[in-house]
XYZ file of N, CA and C in Angstrom:
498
model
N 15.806 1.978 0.099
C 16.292 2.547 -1.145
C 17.387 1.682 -1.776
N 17.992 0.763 -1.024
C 19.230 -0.247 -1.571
C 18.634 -0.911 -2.835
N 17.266 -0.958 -2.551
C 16.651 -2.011 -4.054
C 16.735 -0.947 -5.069
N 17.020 -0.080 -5.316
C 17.188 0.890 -6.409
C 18.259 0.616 -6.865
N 19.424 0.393 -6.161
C 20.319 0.291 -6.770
C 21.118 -1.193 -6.540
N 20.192 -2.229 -6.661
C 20.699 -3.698 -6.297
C 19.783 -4.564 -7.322
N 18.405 -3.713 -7.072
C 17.500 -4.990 -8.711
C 18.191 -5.202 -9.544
N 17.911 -6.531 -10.027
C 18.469 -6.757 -11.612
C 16.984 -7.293 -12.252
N 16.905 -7.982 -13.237
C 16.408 -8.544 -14.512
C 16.562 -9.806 -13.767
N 15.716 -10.655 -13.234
C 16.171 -12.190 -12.797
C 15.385 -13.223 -13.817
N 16.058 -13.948 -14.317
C 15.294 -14.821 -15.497
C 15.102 -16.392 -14.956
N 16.080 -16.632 -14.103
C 16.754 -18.444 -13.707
C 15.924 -17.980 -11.865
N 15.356 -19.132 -12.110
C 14.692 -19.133 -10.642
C 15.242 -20.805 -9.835
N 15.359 -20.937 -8.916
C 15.772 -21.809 -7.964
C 14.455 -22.230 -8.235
N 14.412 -24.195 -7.643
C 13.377 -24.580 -7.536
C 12.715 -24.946 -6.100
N 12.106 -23.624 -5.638
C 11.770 -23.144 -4.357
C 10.252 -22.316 -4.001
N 9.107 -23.151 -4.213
C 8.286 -22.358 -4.173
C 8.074 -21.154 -3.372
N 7.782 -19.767 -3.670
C 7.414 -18.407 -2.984
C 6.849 -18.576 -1.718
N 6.613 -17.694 -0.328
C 5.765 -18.278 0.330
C 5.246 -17.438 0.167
N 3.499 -17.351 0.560
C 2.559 -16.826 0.527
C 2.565 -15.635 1.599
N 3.042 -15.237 2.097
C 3.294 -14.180 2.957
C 4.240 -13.227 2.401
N 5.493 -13.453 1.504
C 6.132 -12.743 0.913
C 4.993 -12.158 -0.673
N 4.679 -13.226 -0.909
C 3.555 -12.993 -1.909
C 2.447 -11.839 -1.579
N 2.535 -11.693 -0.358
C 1.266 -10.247 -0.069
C 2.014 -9.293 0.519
N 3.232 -9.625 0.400
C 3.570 -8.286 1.145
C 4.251 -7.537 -0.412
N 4.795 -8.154 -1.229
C 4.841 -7.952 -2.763
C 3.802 -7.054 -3.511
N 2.072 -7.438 -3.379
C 1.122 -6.890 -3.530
C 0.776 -5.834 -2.893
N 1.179 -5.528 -1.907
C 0.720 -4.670 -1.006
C 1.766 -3.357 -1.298
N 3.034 -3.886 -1.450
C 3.850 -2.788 -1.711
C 3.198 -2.127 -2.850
N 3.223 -2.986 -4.090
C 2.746 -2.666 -4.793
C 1.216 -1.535 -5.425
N 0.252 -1.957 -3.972
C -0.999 -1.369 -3.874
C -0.775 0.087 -2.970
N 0.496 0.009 -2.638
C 1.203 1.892 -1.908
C 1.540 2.747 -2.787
N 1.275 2.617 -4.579
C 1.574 3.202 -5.450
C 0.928 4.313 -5.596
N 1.069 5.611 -5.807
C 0.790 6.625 -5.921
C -0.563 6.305 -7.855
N -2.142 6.752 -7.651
C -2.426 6.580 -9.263
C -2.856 8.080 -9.661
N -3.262 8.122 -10.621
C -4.215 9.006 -10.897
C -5.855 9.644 -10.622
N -6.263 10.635 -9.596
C -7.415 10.532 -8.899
C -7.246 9.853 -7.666
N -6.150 9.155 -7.441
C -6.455 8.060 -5.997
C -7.038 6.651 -6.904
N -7.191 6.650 -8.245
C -8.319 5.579 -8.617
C -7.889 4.491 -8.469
N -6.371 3.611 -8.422
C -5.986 2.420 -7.863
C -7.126 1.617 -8.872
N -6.217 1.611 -10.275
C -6.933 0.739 -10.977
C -6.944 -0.675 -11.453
N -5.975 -0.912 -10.240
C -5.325 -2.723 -10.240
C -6.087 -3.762 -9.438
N -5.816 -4.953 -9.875
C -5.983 -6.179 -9.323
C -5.267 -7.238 -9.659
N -4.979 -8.364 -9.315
C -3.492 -9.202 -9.760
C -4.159 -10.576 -9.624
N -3.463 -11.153 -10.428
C -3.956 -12.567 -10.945
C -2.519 -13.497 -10.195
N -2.335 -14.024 -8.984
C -1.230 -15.351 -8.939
C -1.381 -16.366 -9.819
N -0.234 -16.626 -10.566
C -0.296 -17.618 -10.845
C 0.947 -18.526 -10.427
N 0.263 -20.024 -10.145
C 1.383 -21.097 -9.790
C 1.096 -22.316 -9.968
N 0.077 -22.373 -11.209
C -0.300 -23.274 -11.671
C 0.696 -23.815 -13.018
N 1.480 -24.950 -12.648
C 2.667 -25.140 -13.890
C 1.771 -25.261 -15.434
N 0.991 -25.745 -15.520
C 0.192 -25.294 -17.029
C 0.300 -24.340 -17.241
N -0.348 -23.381 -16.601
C -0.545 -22.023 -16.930
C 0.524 -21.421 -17.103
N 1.887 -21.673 -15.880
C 2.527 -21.089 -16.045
C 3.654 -21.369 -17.614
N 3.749 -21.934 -17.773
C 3.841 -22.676 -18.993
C 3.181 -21.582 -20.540
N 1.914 -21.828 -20.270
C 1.244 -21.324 -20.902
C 1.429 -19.730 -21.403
N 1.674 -19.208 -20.040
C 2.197 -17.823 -19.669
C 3.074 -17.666 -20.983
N 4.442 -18.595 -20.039
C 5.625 -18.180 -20.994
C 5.666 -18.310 -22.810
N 5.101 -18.675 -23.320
C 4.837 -18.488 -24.571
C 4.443 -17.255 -25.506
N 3.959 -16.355 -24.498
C 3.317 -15.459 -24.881
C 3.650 -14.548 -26.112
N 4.952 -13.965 -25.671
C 5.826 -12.771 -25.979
C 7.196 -13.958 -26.651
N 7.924 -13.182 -27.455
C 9.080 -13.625 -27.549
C 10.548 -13.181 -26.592
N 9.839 -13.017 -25.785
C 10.107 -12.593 -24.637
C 10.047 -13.039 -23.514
N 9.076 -14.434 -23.358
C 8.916 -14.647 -21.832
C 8.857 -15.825 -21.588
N 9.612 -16.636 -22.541
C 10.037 -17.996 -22.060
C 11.222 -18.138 -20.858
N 11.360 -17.419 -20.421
C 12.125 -17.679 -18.873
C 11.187 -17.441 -18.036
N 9.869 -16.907 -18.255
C 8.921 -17.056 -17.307
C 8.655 -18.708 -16.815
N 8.723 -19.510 -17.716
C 8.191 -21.004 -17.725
C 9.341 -21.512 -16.116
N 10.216 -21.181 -15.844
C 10.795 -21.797 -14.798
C 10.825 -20.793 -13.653
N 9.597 -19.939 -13.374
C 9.025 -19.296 -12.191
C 7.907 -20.215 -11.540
N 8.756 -20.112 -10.302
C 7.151 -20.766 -9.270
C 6.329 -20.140 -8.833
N 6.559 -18.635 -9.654
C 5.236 -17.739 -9.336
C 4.768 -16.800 -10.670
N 4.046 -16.134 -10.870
C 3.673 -15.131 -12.250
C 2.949 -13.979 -11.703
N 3.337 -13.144 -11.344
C 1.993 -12.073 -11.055
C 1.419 -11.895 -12.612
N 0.366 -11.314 -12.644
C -0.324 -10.745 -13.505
C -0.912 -9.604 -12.689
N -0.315 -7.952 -13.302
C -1.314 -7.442 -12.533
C -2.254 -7.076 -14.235
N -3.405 -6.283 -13.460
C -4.618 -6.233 -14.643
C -5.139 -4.777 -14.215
N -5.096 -3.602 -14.787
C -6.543 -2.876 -14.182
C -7.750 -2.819 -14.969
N -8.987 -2.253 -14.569
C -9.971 -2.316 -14.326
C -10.480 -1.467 -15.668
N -11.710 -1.902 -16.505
C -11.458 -1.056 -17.583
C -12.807 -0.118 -17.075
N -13.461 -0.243 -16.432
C -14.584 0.295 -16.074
C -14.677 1.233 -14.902
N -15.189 2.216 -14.954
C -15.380 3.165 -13.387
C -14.209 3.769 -13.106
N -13.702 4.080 -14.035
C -12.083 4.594 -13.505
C -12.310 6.514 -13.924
N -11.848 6.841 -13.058
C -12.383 8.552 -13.152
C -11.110 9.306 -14.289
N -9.931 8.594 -14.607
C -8.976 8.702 -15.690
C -8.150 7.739 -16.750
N -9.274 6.590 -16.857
C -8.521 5.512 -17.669
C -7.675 5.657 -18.498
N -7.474 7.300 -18.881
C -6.452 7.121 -19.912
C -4.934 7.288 -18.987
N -4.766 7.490 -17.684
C -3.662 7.033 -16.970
C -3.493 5.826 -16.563
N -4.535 4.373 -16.737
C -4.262 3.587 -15.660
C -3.243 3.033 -16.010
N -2.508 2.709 -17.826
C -1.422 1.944 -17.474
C -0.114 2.522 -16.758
N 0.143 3.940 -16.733
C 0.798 4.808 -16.023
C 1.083 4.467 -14.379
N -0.213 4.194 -13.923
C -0.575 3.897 -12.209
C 0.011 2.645 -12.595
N -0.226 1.307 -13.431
C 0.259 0.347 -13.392
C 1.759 0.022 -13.289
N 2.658 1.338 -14.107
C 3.559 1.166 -14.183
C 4.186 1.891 -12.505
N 4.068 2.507 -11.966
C 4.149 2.781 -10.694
C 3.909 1.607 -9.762
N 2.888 1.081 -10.031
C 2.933 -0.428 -9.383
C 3.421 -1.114 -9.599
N 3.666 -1.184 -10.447
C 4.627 -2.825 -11.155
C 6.470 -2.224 -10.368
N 6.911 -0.762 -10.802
C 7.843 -0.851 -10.252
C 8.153 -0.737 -8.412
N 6.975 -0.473 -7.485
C 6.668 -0.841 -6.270
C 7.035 -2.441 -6.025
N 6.194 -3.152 -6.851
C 6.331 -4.395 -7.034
C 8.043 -5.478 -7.148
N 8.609 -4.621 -8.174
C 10.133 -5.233 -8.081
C 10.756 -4.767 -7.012
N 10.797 -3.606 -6.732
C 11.664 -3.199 -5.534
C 11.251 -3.682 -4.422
N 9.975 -3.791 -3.842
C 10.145 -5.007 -2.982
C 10.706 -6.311 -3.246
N 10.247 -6.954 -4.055
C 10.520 -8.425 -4.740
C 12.572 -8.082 -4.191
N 13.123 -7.446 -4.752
C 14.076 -7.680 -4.574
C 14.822 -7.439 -2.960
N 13.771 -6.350 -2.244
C 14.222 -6.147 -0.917
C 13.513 -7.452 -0.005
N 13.028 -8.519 -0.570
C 12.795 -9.554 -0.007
C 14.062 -10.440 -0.182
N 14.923 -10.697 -1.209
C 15.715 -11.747 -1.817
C 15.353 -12.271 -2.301
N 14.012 -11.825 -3.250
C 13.832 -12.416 -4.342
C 14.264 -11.578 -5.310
N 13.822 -12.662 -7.035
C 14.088 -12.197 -8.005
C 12.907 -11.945 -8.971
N 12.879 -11.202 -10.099
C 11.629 -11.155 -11.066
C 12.456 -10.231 -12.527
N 11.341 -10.772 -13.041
C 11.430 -9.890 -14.420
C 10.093 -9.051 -15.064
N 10.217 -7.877 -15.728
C 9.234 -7.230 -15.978
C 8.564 -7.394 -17.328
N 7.611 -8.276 -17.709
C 7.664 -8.562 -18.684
C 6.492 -7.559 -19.709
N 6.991 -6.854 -20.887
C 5.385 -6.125 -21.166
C 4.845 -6.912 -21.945
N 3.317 -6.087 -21.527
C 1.986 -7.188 -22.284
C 1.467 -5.725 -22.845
N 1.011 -4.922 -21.963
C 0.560 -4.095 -22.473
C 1.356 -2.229 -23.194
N 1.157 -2.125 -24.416
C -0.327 -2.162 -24.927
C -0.438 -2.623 -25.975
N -0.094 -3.870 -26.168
C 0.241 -4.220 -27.668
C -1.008 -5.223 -26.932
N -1.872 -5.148 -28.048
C -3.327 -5.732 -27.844
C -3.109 -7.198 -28.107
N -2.554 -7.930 -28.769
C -2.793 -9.519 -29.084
C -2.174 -10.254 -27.978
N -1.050 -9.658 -27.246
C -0.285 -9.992 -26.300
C -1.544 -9.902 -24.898
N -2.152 -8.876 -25.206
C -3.239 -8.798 -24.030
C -4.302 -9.589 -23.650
N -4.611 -9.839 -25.166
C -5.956 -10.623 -25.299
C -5.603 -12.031 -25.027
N -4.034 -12.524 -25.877
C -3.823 -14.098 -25.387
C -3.403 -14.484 -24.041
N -2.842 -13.287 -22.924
C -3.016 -13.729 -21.193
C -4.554 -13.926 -20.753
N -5.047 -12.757 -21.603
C -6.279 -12.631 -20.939
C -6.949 -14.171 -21.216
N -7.342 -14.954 -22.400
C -7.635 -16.022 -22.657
C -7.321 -16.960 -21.883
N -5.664 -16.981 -21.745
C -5.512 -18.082 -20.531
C -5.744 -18.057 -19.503
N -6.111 -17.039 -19.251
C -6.334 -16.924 -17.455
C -8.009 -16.832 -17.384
N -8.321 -17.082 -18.795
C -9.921 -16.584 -18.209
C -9.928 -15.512 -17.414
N -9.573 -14.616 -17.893
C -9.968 -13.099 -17.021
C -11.189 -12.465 -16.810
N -11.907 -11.597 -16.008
C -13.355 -10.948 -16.606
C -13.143 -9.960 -17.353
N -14.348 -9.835 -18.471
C -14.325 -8.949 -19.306
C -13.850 -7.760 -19.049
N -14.044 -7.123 -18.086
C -13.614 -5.894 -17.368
C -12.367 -5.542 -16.703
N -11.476 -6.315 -17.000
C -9.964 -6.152 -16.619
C -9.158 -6.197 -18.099
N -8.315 -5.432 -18.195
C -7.084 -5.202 -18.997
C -5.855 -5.813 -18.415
N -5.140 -6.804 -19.485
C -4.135 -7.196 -18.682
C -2.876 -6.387 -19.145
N -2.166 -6.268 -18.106
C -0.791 -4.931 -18.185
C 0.504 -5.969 -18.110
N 1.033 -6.226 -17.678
C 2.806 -7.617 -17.783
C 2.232 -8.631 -17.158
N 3.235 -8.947 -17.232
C 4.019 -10.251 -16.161
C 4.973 -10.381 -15.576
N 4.750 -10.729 -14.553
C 6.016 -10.960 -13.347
C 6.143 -12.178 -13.070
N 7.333 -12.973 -13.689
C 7.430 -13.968 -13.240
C 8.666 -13.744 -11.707
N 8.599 -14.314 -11.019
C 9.200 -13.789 -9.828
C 9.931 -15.726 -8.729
N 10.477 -15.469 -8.110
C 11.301 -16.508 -7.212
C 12.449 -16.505 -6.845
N 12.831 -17.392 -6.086
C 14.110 -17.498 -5.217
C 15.525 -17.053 -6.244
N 16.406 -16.318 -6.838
C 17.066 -16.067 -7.746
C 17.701 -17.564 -7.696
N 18.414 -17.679 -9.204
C 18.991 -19.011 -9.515
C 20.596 -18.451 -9.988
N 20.716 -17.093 -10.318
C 21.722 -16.152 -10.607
C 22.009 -14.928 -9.870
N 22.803 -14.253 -10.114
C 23.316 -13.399 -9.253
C 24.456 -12.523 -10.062
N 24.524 -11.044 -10.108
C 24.965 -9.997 -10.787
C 24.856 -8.966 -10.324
N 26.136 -7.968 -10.513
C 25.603 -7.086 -9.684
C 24.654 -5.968 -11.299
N 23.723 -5.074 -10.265
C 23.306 -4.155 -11.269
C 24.613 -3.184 -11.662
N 24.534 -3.024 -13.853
C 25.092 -1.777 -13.915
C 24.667 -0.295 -13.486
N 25.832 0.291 -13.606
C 25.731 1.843 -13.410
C 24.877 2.673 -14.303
N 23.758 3.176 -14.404
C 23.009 3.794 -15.441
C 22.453 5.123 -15.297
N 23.743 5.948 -14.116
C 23.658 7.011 -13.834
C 24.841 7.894 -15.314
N 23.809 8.137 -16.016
C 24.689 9.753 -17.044
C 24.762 11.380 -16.777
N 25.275 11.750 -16.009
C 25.480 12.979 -15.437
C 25.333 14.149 -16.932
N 25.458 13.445 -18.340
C 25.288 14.297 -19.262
C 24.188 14.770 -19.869
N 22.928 13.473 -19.259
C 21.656 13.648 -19.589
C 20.646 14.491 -18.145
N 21.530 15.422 -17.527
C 20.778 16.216 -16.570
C 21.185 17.417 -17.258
N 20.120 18.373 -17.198
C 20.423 19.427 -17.562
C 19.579 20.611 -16.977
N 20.289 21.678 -16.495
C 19.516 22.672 -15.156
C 19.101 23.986 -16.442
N 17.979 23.942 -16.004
C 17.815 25.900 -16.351
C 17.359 26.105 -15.228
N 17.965 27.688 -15.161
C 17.744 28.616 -14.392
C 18.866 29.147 -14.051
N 18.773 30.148 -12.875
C 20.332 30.804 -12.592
C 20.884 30.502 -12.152
C-alpha cells in the first residue's frame, strides 16, 4: 500500500534499460485487475524500439517526455467478444492503475499518458504500432529507472467526504 502514497508522475528517465522480468511482473500486476464480467479485455504492446519510441512521443501534446523512456507500455483492449464493451476502458483504467503502483513498488518510474477516448490520438498509436484491427488503443506508459525524485503531494480533502446516515 506504500505505492499509494509514494507514486509520482515520472517524466526524466535514467539511461538504464528495464529488465525484462520487472517488465512481467508490471503486466501481471496489472492483469490482477478486477473487469467487468471477469472479461479482462487487455493486451499490451512493449515498446523499446527508439523509433517507435520516438514516434510514440509525438503523439499527444502531452507525451514528449515519453521520447526519453527505455520502455512504453501500450496497453490495448480487445474490441471484439467482450460480454460488456461498454466498460472495457473502465477495466483498463483499473489496470493501468495496477500497473503504476507496481511500477513504482519496483523503483521504478512512469507516467500515465491518455490516448483514449479521443479517437485521432487512438488511431495515430494504433498506426505506428501496426496494431490488429481488433484492438483499441487506451494510454501510454512510458516507464524506467527514475531520473528525478519528489515526494508525492497530500491530496487527501477531509471536506470532500460526506456521510449520510445516522
Amino acid at each position: 500500500m506504500d505505492s499509494i502514497f509514494h507514486r509520482i508522475s515520472v517524466r526524466k528517465y535514467a539511461d538504464k534499460p528495464v529488465e525484462k522480468e520487472k517488465i512481467m511482473q508490471i503486466l501481471k500486476a496489472g492483469m490482477q485487475a478486477p473487469s467487468a464480467c471477469n472479461q479482462q479485455p487487455w493486451e499490451f504492446y512493449v515498446v523499446t524500439d527508439k523509433k517507435k519510441i520516438q514516434e510514440l512521443a509525438s503523439v499527444t501534446p502531452y507525451s514528449g517526455c515519453a521520447g526519453g523512456a527505455p520502455v512504453i507500455l501500450v496497453p490495448v483492449y480487445r474490441t471484439e467478444g467482450l460480454i460488456r464493451a461498454d466498460f472495457a476502458q473502465i477495466d483498463l483504467s483499473i489496470c493501468q492503475q495496477n500497473i503504476w503502483l507496481e511500477t513504482d513498488s519496483l523503483s521504478l518510474g512512469g507516467v500515465w499518458i491518455g490516448i483514449a477516448p479521443i479517437a485521432d490520438r487512438m488511431k495515430a498509436v494504433h498506426d505506428i504500432l501496426n496494431l490488429p484491427e481488433n484492438v483499441a488503443v487506451f494510454s501510454l506508459f512510458p516507464l524506467g529507472y527514475p531520473a528525478e525524485s519528489r515526494p508525492q503531494e497530500d491530496r487527501f480533502h477531509p471536506e470532500r467526504i460526506h456521510f449520510i446516515g445516522e
